[in-house]
Short mmCIF file of C-alpha atoms and ligand atoms in Angstrom, two decimals:
data_model
loop_
_atom_site.label_atom_id
_atom_site.label_comp_id
_atom_site.label_asym_id
_atom_site.label_seq_id
_atom_site.Cartn_x
_atom_site.Cartn_y
_atom_site.Cartn_z
CA UNK A 827 -81.05 -10.29 92.55
CA UNK A 828 -82.05 -13.75 92.85
CA UNK A 829 -82.75 -17.07 90.54
CA UNK A 830 -85.88 -15.81 89.81
CA UNK A 831 -85.05 -12.93 89.43
CA UNK A 832 -82.44 -14.56 86.20
CA UNK A 833 -85.03 -16.39 84.91
CA UNK A 834 -87.27 -13.67 84.84
CA UNK A 835 -84.55 -11.70 82.49
CA UNK A 836 -83.57 -14.48 80.21
CA UNK A 837 -87.79 -15.23 79.47
CA UNK A 838 -88.26 -11.14 78.75
CA UNK A 839 -84.77 -11.30 76.96
CA UNK A 840 -86.02 -14.41 74.85
CA UNK A 841 -89.96 -13.39 74.51
CA UNK A 842 -90.67 -9.34 73.50
CA UNK A 843 -88.13 -7.10 72.79
CA UNK A 844 -85.21 -6.70 74.93
CA UNK A 845 -84.96 -3.53 77.54
CA UNK A 846 -81.12 -3.41 77.12
CA UNK A 847 -78.41 -3.20 74.57
CA UNK A 848 -77.83 -6.34 73.64
CA UNK A 849 -73.55 -6.01 72.93
CA UNK A 850 -73.43 -4.82 76.61
CA UNK A 851 -76.49 -7.71 77.46
CA UNK A 852 -73.61 -9.78 76.00
CA UNK A 853 -70.52 -8.04 77.25
CA UNK A 854 -71.36 -8.01 80.70
CA UNK A 855 -72.79 -11.41 80.02
CA UNK A 856 -69.40 -12.51 79.62
CA UNK A 857 -66.01 -11.43 82.28
CA UNK A 858 -63.22 -11.23 80.52
CA UNK A 859 -61.73 -14.99 81.32
CA UNK A 860 -58.71 -13.57 83.46
CA UNK A 861 -60.93 -12.09 86.16
CA UNK A 862 -63.39 -15.59 85.54
CA UNK A 863 -59.78 -17.45 86.68
CA UNK A 864 -59.45 -14.60 89.57
CA UNK A 865 -62.84 -16.06 90.83
CA UNK A 866 -62.25 -19.22 90.70
CA UNK A 867 -59.21 -18.86 92.92
CA UNK A 868 -60.83 -16.57 95.25
CA UNK A 869 -63.50 -19.75 95.50
CA UNK A 870 -61.13 -22.40 95.15
CA UNK A 871 -58.99 -20.72 98.05
CA UNK A 872 -61.56 -20.30 100.12
CA UNK A 873 -62.56 -24.11 100.10
CA UNK A 874 -59.10 -25.82 100.38
CA UNK A 875 -57.48 -23.33 101.86
CA UNK A 876 -55.02 -19.63 100.37
CA UNK A 877 -51.76 -21.23 100.79
CA UNK A 878 -52.58 -24.51 98.72
CA UNK A 879 -54.23 -22.53 95.15
CA UNK A 880 -51.38 -21.55 93.29
CA UNK A 881 -52.83 -17.92 91.74
CA UNK A 882 -50.85 -16.53 88.98
CA UNK A 883 -54.16 -15.06 86.69
CA UNK A 884 -54.37 -11.48 87.59
CA UNK A 885 -51.96 -8.23 86.53
CA UNK A 886 -52.82 -7.21 90.90
CA UNK A 887 -49.03 -5.88 91.74
CA UNK A 888 -48.58 -6.81 94.58
CA UNK A 889 -45.33 -4.75 95.95
CA UNK A 890 -46.05 -1.58 97.99
CA UNK A 891 -46.96 1.81 96.44
CA UNK A 892 -43.76 3.63 97.28
CA UNK A 893 -43.57 5.88 100.69
CA UNK A 894 -44.03 9.09 99.02
CA UNK A 895 -46.53 8.14 97.60
CA UNK A 896 -48.42 7.81 101.00
CA UNK A 897 -47.17 10.57 102.73
CA UNK A 898 -48.04 12.48 99.55
CA UNK A 899 -52.11 11.47 100.75
CA UNK A 900 -51.93 11.81 104.42
CA UNK A 901 -50.35 15.54 103.81
CA UNK A 902 -53.04 16.40 101.37
CA UNK A 903 -55.59 14.96 103.80
CA UNK A 904 -54.21 18.06 106.03
CA UNK A 905 -55.23 20.69 103.65
CA UNK A 906 -58.92 22.24 103.25
CA UNK A 907 -61.55 19.24 101.63
CA UNK A 908 -61.93 21.42 98.66
CA UNK A 909 -58.88 21.83 97.17
CA UNK A 910 -58.13 18.53 97.41
CA UNK A 911 -62.05 16.47 96.64
CA UNK A 912 -63.12 19.06 94.48
CA UNK A 913 -63.91 18.73 90.79
CA UNK A 914 -61.07 20.15 88.32
CA UNK A 915 -61.16 20.82 84.71
CA UNK A 916 -62.27 17.88 83.10
CA UNK A 917 -59.04 17.44 81.21
CA UNK A 918 -56.82 17.36 84.98
CA UNK A 919 -56.14 20.11 87.22
CA UNK A 920 -53.91 22.58 85.46
CA UNK A 921 -50.28 21.67 88.11
CA UNK A 922 -50.91 17.76 87.24
CA UNK A 923 -50.84 18.25 83.54
CA UNK A 924 -47.42 20.79 84.04
CA UNK A 925 -46.45 18.81 86.76
CA UNK A 926 -46.36 15.55 83.90
CA UNK A 927 -45.76 17.36 80.11
CA UNK A 928 -42.25 18.94 82.81
CA UNK A 929 -41.60 15.33 83.25
CA UNK A 930 -42.32 13.96 80.35
CA UNK A 931 -40.03 16.68 78.58
CA UNK A 932 -36.88 15.85 81.32
CA UNK A 933 -37.22 12.47 80.98
CA UNK A 934 -37.38 11.43 77.20
CA UNK A 935 -36.35 14.99 75.25
CA UNK A 936 -39.75 16.78 74.35
CA UNK A 937 -41.76 19.66 74.12
CA UNK A 938 -44.78 18.89 75.50
CA UNK A 939 -47.33 21.02 77.56
CA UNK A 940 -50.18 20.76 80.50
CA UNK A 941 -52.13 21.62 76.72
CA UNK A 942 -51.01 17.98 75.80
CA UNK A 943 -51.81 16.20 78.35
CA UNK A 944 -55.27 14.77 80.06
CA UNK A 945 -56.35 13.16 83.16
CA UNK A 946 -57.43 9.88 82.75
CA UNK A 947 -59.20 7.05 85.20
CA UNK A 948 -55.69 4.56 84.28
CA UNK A 949 -54.61 2.79 80.72
CA UNK A 950 -58.43 1.73 80.00
CA UNK A 951 -59.83 5.58 80.26
CA UNK A 952 -56.30 6.40 78.19
CA UNK A 953 -57.89 4.14 74.98
CA UNK A 954 -60.83 3.78 75.51
CA UNK A 955 -61.23 8.56 74.95
CA UNK A 956 -58.04 7.99 72.02
CA UNK A 957 -59.98 5.52 69.51
CA UNK A 958 -62.49 7.10 70.11
CA UNK A 959 -61.29 10.61 70.28
CA UNK A 960 -59.72 8.77 65.91
CA UNK A 961 -62.19 5.98 64.83
CA UNK A 962 -64.48 7.02 62.21
CA UNK A 963 -67.32 3.97 61.54
CA UNK A 964 -64.80 1.27 60.39
CA UNK A 965 -61.67 3.03 60.99
CA UNK A 966 -59.58 -0.05 60.90
CA UNK A 967 -57.07 -0.46 64.20
CA UNK A 968 -53.98 -3.18 64.05
CA UNK A 969 -53.00 -5.30 67.09
CA UNK A 970 -50.40 -7.32 68.23
CA UNK A 971 -51.20 -9.76 69.36
CA UNK A 972 -50.95 -11.96 71.59
CA UNK A 973 -52.99 -8.73 73.22
CA UNK A 974 -54.43 -7.52 76.21
CA UNK A 975 -58.18 -8.57 75.59
CA UNK A 976 -59.40 -6.19 75.81
CA UNK A 977 -57.97 -4.16 72.87
CA UNK A 978 -61.02 -5.47 70.60
CA UNK A 979 -63.81 -4.31 73.31
CA UNK A 980 -62.82 -1.00 73.16
CA UNK A 981 -61.85 -0.64 69.39
CA UNK A 982 -65.62 -1.78 68.80
CA UNK A 983 -67.31 0.30 71.43
CA UNK A 984 -65.51 3.39 70.15
CA UNK A 985 -67.20 1.97 66.18
CA UNK A 986 -63.40 0.58 63.98
CA UNK A 987 -62.53 -3.04 62.93
CA UNK A 988 -59.53 -5.13 65.37
CA UNK A 989 -57.40 -5.93 62.42
CA UNK A 990 -54.74 -8.56 65.07
CA UNK A 991 -51.19 -9.44 63.78
CA UNK A 992 -49.37 -11.52 64.81
CA UNK A 993 -46.06 -11.13 66.68
CA UNK A 994 -42.55 -12.61 65.72
CA UNK A 995 -43.16 -16.72 66.01
CA UNK A 996 -40.22 -17.06 68.93
CA UNK A 997 -39.45 -14.68 70.38
CA UNK A 998 -43.09 -12.04 70.57
CA UNK A 999 -41.70 -9.40 68.86
CA UNK A 1000 -42.98 -6.51 66.15
CA UNK A 1001 -43.26 -7.97 62.90
CA UNK A 1002 -43.06 -5.41 60.60
CA UNK A 1003 -43.02 -7.43 57.46
CA UNK A 1004 -46.94 -8.13 59.02
CA UNK A 1005 -47.71 -4.62 59.82
CA UNK A 1006 -46.65 -3.28 56.72
CA UNK A 1007 -49.06 -5.63 54.83
CA UNK A 1008 -51.97 -5.08 57.59
CA UNK A 1009 -52.28 -0.98 56.42
CA UNK A 1010 -55.20 -0.46 54.33
CA UNK A 1011 -56.38 3.08 52.71
CA UNK A 1012 -59.03 2.34 55.95
CA UNK A 1013 -56.04 2.00 58.33
CA UNK A 1014 -56.81 4.27 61.57
CA UNK A 1015 -54.15 3.92 64.01
CA UNK A 1016 -52.22 1.29 65.46
CA UNK A 1017 -52.11 -0.05 69.30
CA UNK A 1018 -48.40 -0.60 70.07
CA UNK A 1019 -47.41 -2.31 74.24
CA UNK A 1020 -43.99 -2.24 75.14
CA UNK A 1021 -43.36 -4.09 77.49
CA UNK A 1022 -45.69 -5.66 76.84
CA UNK A 1023 -48.87 -8.32 78.39
CA UNK A 1024 -48.82 -11.17 78.00
CA UNK A 1025 -45.37 -11.94 76.52
CA UNK A 1026 -42.98 -9.74 78.75
CA UNK A 1027 -41.19 -8.38 75.50
CA UNK A 1028 -40.38 -5.55 74.65
CA UNK A 1029 -39.72 -3.67 71.47
CA UNK A 1030 -36.02 -2.74 70.41
CA UNK A 1031 -35.53 1.21 69.17
CA UNK A 1032 -34.60 0.01 65.98
CA UNK A 1033 -37.81 -1.97 65.26
CA UNK A 1034 -40.20 1.03 66.99
CA UNK A 1035 -37.73 2.94 63.85
CA UNK A 1036 -38.59 0.23 61.45
CA UNK A 1037 -42.65 0.68 62.10
CA UNK A 1038 -42.17 4.80 61.99
CA UNK A 1039 -41.41 4.38 58.61
CA UNK A 1040 -43.57 1.59 57.43
CA UNK A 1041 -46.59 4.22 58.89
CA UNK A 1042 -44.55 6.77 57.06
CA UNK A 1043 -44.27 5.27 53.94
CA UNK A 1044 -47.54 3.94 53.95
CA UNK A 1045 -48.98 8.14 54.16
CA UNK A 1046 -46.42 8.81 51.18
CA UNK A 1047 -47.85 5.82 49.25
CA UNK A 1048 -51.91 6.36 50.24
CA UNK A 1049 -51.99 10.14 52.49
CA UNK A 1050 -53.34 8.53 55.54
CA UNK A 1051 -51.82 9.16 58.88
CA UNK A 1052 -51.30 5.83 61.10
CA UNK A 1053 -51.42 6.58 64.73
CA UNK A 1054 -49.64 5.17 66.79
CA UNK A 1055 -51.54 4.36 70.67
CA UNK A 1056 -49.32 3.85 73.00
CA UNK A 1057 -50.60 1.70 76.07
CA UNK A 1058 -47.62 1.81 78.26
CA UNK A 1059 -48.86 0.87 81.32
CA UNK A 1060 -45.35 -1.12 82.50
CA UNK A 1061 -42.92 1.58 81.12
CA UNK A 1062 -41.00 1.87 84.44
CA UNK A 1063 -40.79 -1.79 85.27
CA UNK A 1064 -37.74 -3.31 83.41
CA UNK A 1065 -35.19 -5.81 84.07
CA UNK A 1066 -31.17 -5.47 84.02
CA UNK A 1067 -29.76 -3.22 80.93
CA UNK A 1068 -33.18 -2.93 78.83
CA UNK A 1069 -34.31 0.55 77.21
CA UNK A 1070 -38.02 1.06 76.49
CA UNK A 1071 -37.23 3.79 74.35
CA UNK A 1072 -39.63 6.90 74.10
CA UNK A 1073 -41.92 6.24 70.75
CA UNK A 1074 -43.16 10.16 70.29
CA UNK A 1075 -39.98 10.45 70.05
CA UNK A 1076 -39.36 8.90 67.03
CA UNK A 1077 -43.33 8.80 65.38
CA UNK A 1078 -44.62 12.58 65.33
CA UNK A 1079 -48.87 11.05 65.56
CA UNK A 1080 -48.49 9.12 69.13
CA UNK A 1081 -50.92 9.66 71.43
CA UNK A 1082 -49.16 8.62 74.41
CA UNK A 1083 -51.87 5.91 77.67
CA UNK A 1084 -49.84 5.61 80.28
CA UNK A 1085 -51.42 4.95 84.10
CA UNK A 1086 -49.84 4.21 87.59
CA UNK A 1087 -51.98 1.00 88.02
CA UNK A 1088 -48.02 -0.69 87.45
CA UNK A 1089 -46.00 1.88 88.11
CA UNK A 1090 -46.65 2.87 91.32
CA UNK A 1091 -49.16 0.47 92.51
CA UNK A 1092 -51.76 2.12 92.13
CA UNK A 1093 -54.48 -0.18 90.32
CA UNK A 1094 -57.53 0.60 92.61
CA UNK A 1095 -57.36 4.44 92.09
CA UNK A 1096 -57.16 3.84 89.04
CA UNK A 1097 -55.54 7.20 87.75
CA UNK A 1098 -53.46 8.00 84.80
CA UNK A 1099 -53.34 10.41 81.84
CA UNK A 1100 -52.63 10.67 77.87
CA UNK A 1101 -50.30 12.47 75.76
CA UNK A 1102 -51.07 14.06 72.88
CA UNK A 1103 -47.83 14.32 70.89
CA UNK A 1104 -47.21 17.91 70.55
CA UNK A 1105 -45.05 17.18 67.81
CA UNK A 1106 -47.54 15.57 65.24
CA UNK A 1107 -49.40 18.09 62.98
CA UNK A 1108 -53.14 17.71 64.23
CA UNK A 1109 -51.89 18.04 68.01
CA UNK A 1110 -54.20 20.84 69.32
CA UNK A 1111 -57.36 19.13 66.54
CA UNK A 1112 -56.23 15.40 68.48
CA UNK A 1113 -56.29 17.40 71.81
CA UNK A 1114 -59.63 17.93 71.26
CA UNK A 1115 -61.45 15.86 69.81
CA UNK A 1116 -59.89 13.76 72.87
CA UNK A 1117 -61.92 16.31 75.45
CA UNK A 1118 -65.02 16.07 73.17
CA UNK A 1119 -64.32 11.62 73.80
CA UNK A 1120 -63.60 12.22 77.86
CA UNK A 1121 -66.98 14.47 77.78
CA UNK A 1122 -68.84 11.86 75.74
CA UNK A 1123 -68.01 8.99 77.90
CA UNK A 1124 -67.70 10.94 81.38
CA UNK A 1125 -64.52 10.58 81.47
CA UNK A 1126 -64.22 13.87 82.85
CA UNK A 1127 -61.91 15.22 86.26
CA UNK A 1128 -60.31 11.89 86.90
CA UNK A 1129 -59.63 11.63 91.20
CA UNK A 1130 -59.13 14.39 92.07
CA UNK A 1131 -56.69 13.62 95.46
CA UNK A 1132 -55.10 11.44 93.34
CA UNK A 1133 -54.66 13.91 90.47
CA UNK A 1134 -52.48 15.97 93.70
CA UNK A 1135 -51.07 13.20 94.44
CA UNK A 1136 -48.87 12.25 91.30
CA UNK A 1137 -48.00 16.03 91.36
CA UNK A 1138 -46.34 15.64 93.97
CA UNK A 1139 -45.24 12.33 93.15
CA UNK A 1140 -44.29 12.51 89.07
CA UNK A 1141 -40.70 10.85 88.80
CA UNK A 1142 -41.33 8.62 91.35
CA UNK A 1143 -40.07 5.20 90.34
CA UNK A 1144 -41.51 1.37 92.14
CA UNK A 1145 -38.84 -0.68 93.19
CA UNK A 1146 -38.91 -3.83 92.03
CA UNK A 1147 -36.32 -5.92 93.20
CA UNK A 1148 -39.45 -8.26 94.18
CA UNK A 1149 -40.56 -8.66 90.19
CA UNK A 1150 -36.63 -9.37 89.97
CA UNK A 1151 -36.33 -11.93 92.69
CA UNK A 1152 -40.05 -14.34 90.84
CA UNK A 1153 -38.30 -13.44 87.72
CA UNK A 1154 -35.52 -15.09 88.66
CA UNK A 1155 -37.26 -17.50 91.26
CA UNK A 1156 -39.50 -18.29 88.58
CA UNK A 1157 -37.82 -18.88 85.20
CA UNK A 1158 -34.86 -20.79 87.42
CA UNK A 1159 -37.11 -23.12 88.05
CA UNK A 1160 -40.10 -23.84 85.97
CA UNK A 1161 -35.91 -24.23 82.89
CA UNK A 1162 -35.11 -27.04 85.11
CA UNK A 1163 -37.48 -28.63 84.74
CA UNK A 1164 -38.19 -28.86 81.18
CA UNK A 1165 -40.13 -25.94 80.13
CA UNK A 1166 -40.10 -24.06 77.56
CA UNK A 1167 -41.20 -19.51 78.03
CA UNK A 1168 -40.64 -15.74 76.27
CA UNK A 1169 -37.10 -14.56 78.13
CA UNK A 1170 -39.08 -11.31 80.21
CA UNK A 1171 -38.09 -8.14 79.73
CA UNK A 1172 -40.20 -6.21 80.88
CA UNK A 1173 -43.79 -5.81 82.59
CA UNK A 1174 -44.95 -8.67 85.29
CA UNK A 1175 -45.03 -11.88 82.92
CA UNK A 1176 -43.70 -15.39 81.56
CA UNK A 1177 -44.87 -15.63 78.20
CA UNK A 1178 -44.75 -20.42 78.31
CA UNK A 1179 -45.48 -22.56 76.04
CA UNK A 1180 -48.22 -24.93 77.18
CA UNK A 1181 -47.90 -28.37 76.93
CA UNK A 1182 -50.73 -29.16 74.29
CA UNK A 1183 -50.91 -27.54 71.67
CA UNK A 1184 -54.58 -26.83 72.94
CA UNK A 1185 -54.27 -24.09 75.10
CA UNK A 1186 -57.06 -24.06 76.78
CA UNK A 1187 -57.05 -27.92 78.26
CA UNK A 1188 -53.48 -27.26 79.49
CA UNK A 1189 -54.72 -24.47 81.74
CA UNK A 1190 -57.61 -26.71 82.55
CA UNK A 1191 -55.21 -29.71 83.06
CA UNK A 1192 -53.42 -26.64 85.29
CA UNK A 1193 -55.75 -26.04 87.20
CA UNK A 1194 -56.53 -29.64 88.15
CA UNK A 1195 -52.56 -28.65 90.70
CA UNK A 1196 -53.86 -26.26 91.22
CA UNK A 1197 -52.43 -23.82 88.78
CA UNK A 1198 -54.22 -20.71 88.30
CA UNK A 1199 -52.60 -19.63 84.07
CA UNK A 1200 -54.53 -17.81 81.04
CA UNK A 1201 -54.89 -19.67 78.85
CA UNK A 1202 -53.19 -17.47 75.73
CA UNK A 1203 -56.29 -17.85 73.00
CA UNK A 1204 -57.61 -14.89 76.16
CA UNK A 1205 -55.29 -13.43 74.01
CA UNK A 1206 -55.23 -14.12 70.28
CA UNK A 1207 -53.22 -17.29 69.87
CA UNK A 1208 -53.53 -20.45 71.50
CA UNK A 1209 -50.25 -23.15 72.37
CA UNK A 1210 -49.41 -20.85 75.60
CA UNK A 1211 -49.85 -18.92 78.53
CA UNK A 1212 -48.93 -16.70 80.81
CA UNK A 1213 -47.96 -16.71 84.47
CA UNK A 1214 -48.67 -13.23 86.57
CA UNK A 1215 -45.18 -13.25 88.50
CA UNK A 1216 -47.05 -9.97 90.35
CA UNK A 1217 -47.06 -12.48 93.85
CA UNK A 1218 -45.18 -13.87 97.33
CA UNK A 1219 -42.10 -15.02 96.15
CA UNK A 1220 -43.90 -18.16 98.80
CA UNK A 1221 -46.33 -18.82 96.01
CA UNK A 1222 -43.83 -18.99 93.81
CA UNK A 1223 -41.58 -21.50 95.46
CA UNK A 1224 -45.21 -24.08 96.78
CA UNK A 1225 -45.94 -23.75 93.02
CA UNK A 1226 -42.97 -25.37 92.04
CA UNK A 1227 -43.71 -29.04 92.89
CA UNK A 1228 -47.27 -28.30 90.88
CA UNK A 1229 -45.27 -27.85 88.02
CA UNK A 1230 -43.22 -30.20 87.83
CA UNK A 1231 -45.90 -33.17 88.61
CA UNK A 1232 -48.29 -31.21 84.86
CA UNK A 1233 -44.19 -31.83 83.52
CA UNK A 1234 -44.65 -35.52 84.47
CA UNK A 1235 -48.40 -36.20 83.58
CA UNK A 1236 -47.48 -35.11 80.53
CA UNK A 1237 -44.70 -36.72 79.71
CA UNK A 1238 -46.27 -39.72 81.04
CA UNK A 1239 -48.40 -39.68 78.02
CA UNK A 1240 -51.60 -38.52 80.08
CA UNK A 1241 -53.89 -37.76 82.89
N1 PLP B 857 -53.37 -1.71 79.32
C1 PLP B 857 -52.36 -2.99 79.35
C2 PLP B 857 -51.97 -4.37 78.34
C3 PLP B 857 -52.99 -3.40 80.61
O1 PLP B 857 -52.43 -4.76 80.98
C4 PLP B 857 -53.62 -3.26 81.24
C5 PLP B 857 -54.05 -4.05 83.11
O2 PLP B 857 -53.52 -4.61 82.81
C6 PLP B 857 -54.60 -1.96 80.98
C7 PLP B 857 -54.42 -1.56 79.93
C8 PLP B 857 -55.29 -0.97 82.05
O3 PLP B 857 -54.71 -0.53 82.84
P1 PLP B 857 -55.60 0.24 84.45
O4 PLP B 857 -56.09 -0.56 84.96
O5 PLP B 857 -54.18 1.93 83.96
O6 PLP B 857 -57.05 1.57 83.52
#
């Protein structure tokens, strides 16, 4: 579209009934702040050189996909085309759904079957399908802030209302008392994301058991079942001895939204799944609604080649040594310079306190040092920035003088 076309579109929208859905138009006109920063980074790199821009904006894994994944792709390409590239059933091929269920049973002691698994194009689709499957107009979904920005878009698209509840100040763990206070007779679900984007926090078993008790007490009191939607694309990315409790083992009314984007470094291939916990009293009805939502949204038959890859690689785990080294280098470097941050237990993000209350102003100031940091306003709170450390080690090392200069500028009392 050239400039003239853009002007024409603007004029059309300004003078007569628009020919598009206004909400969609608005969403399309305002790309996410993270994407906008990433686009800025690309342009800036072209202008001044790759190695002079320190781009920590995007959660694009930089470690390679496991060798077994590449081998599976190569093997599959030797097979007859129709067997690999043909349509599968809408909810996914039975073989991969059985393989995923079997893996969950082995790893987490569940009794899942293929009938509990729906293959998707990544966590984004897992979430949009699950929300659409659950929501009646006006239903409330709690999200814990800071939160992945697209949650609000997806909840609202499903006809729901997004209720933000702040994580605990300081460590960004769950605040079960605040969540309990936010429950109403309209609450349909709560999105839990652990390991967390953007804070790197992992919720321990006691906190999740406390949440389960609060939801059960609410159900007892007002007869309303609240579903946990567990968004867990970072489940396999944890450091040291940190364990990620499996929520369906603690709370029956859980839908898991999984993705291989981060765990197998396959974000562009778009593959993941929904797991409707078989212990849910209405599991069959919910799974049927998931199939219906997939149909209504056009999210049927996830990429066939990658369904087959997952069937063969279902128990593959990532080698996160490079993330662990980045995390160590970044946290050591920033604490030496006097920055405050949340020690990340999982994912590949560092949540750093901005050097002024206005996170956007701070991120702008960082930009003038070629540091691309995502302001916390994108995630629904003030005063912090997110550093994505799924980058080459040289980016972290190269960025340290810029972080030092930024700190120096604030210590000196402003630019
Ligand atoms: N949920 C969270 C917390 C994420 O960080 C992301 C991607 O960054 C998604 C969902 C979407 O994942 P996918 O790329 O698999 O759709």
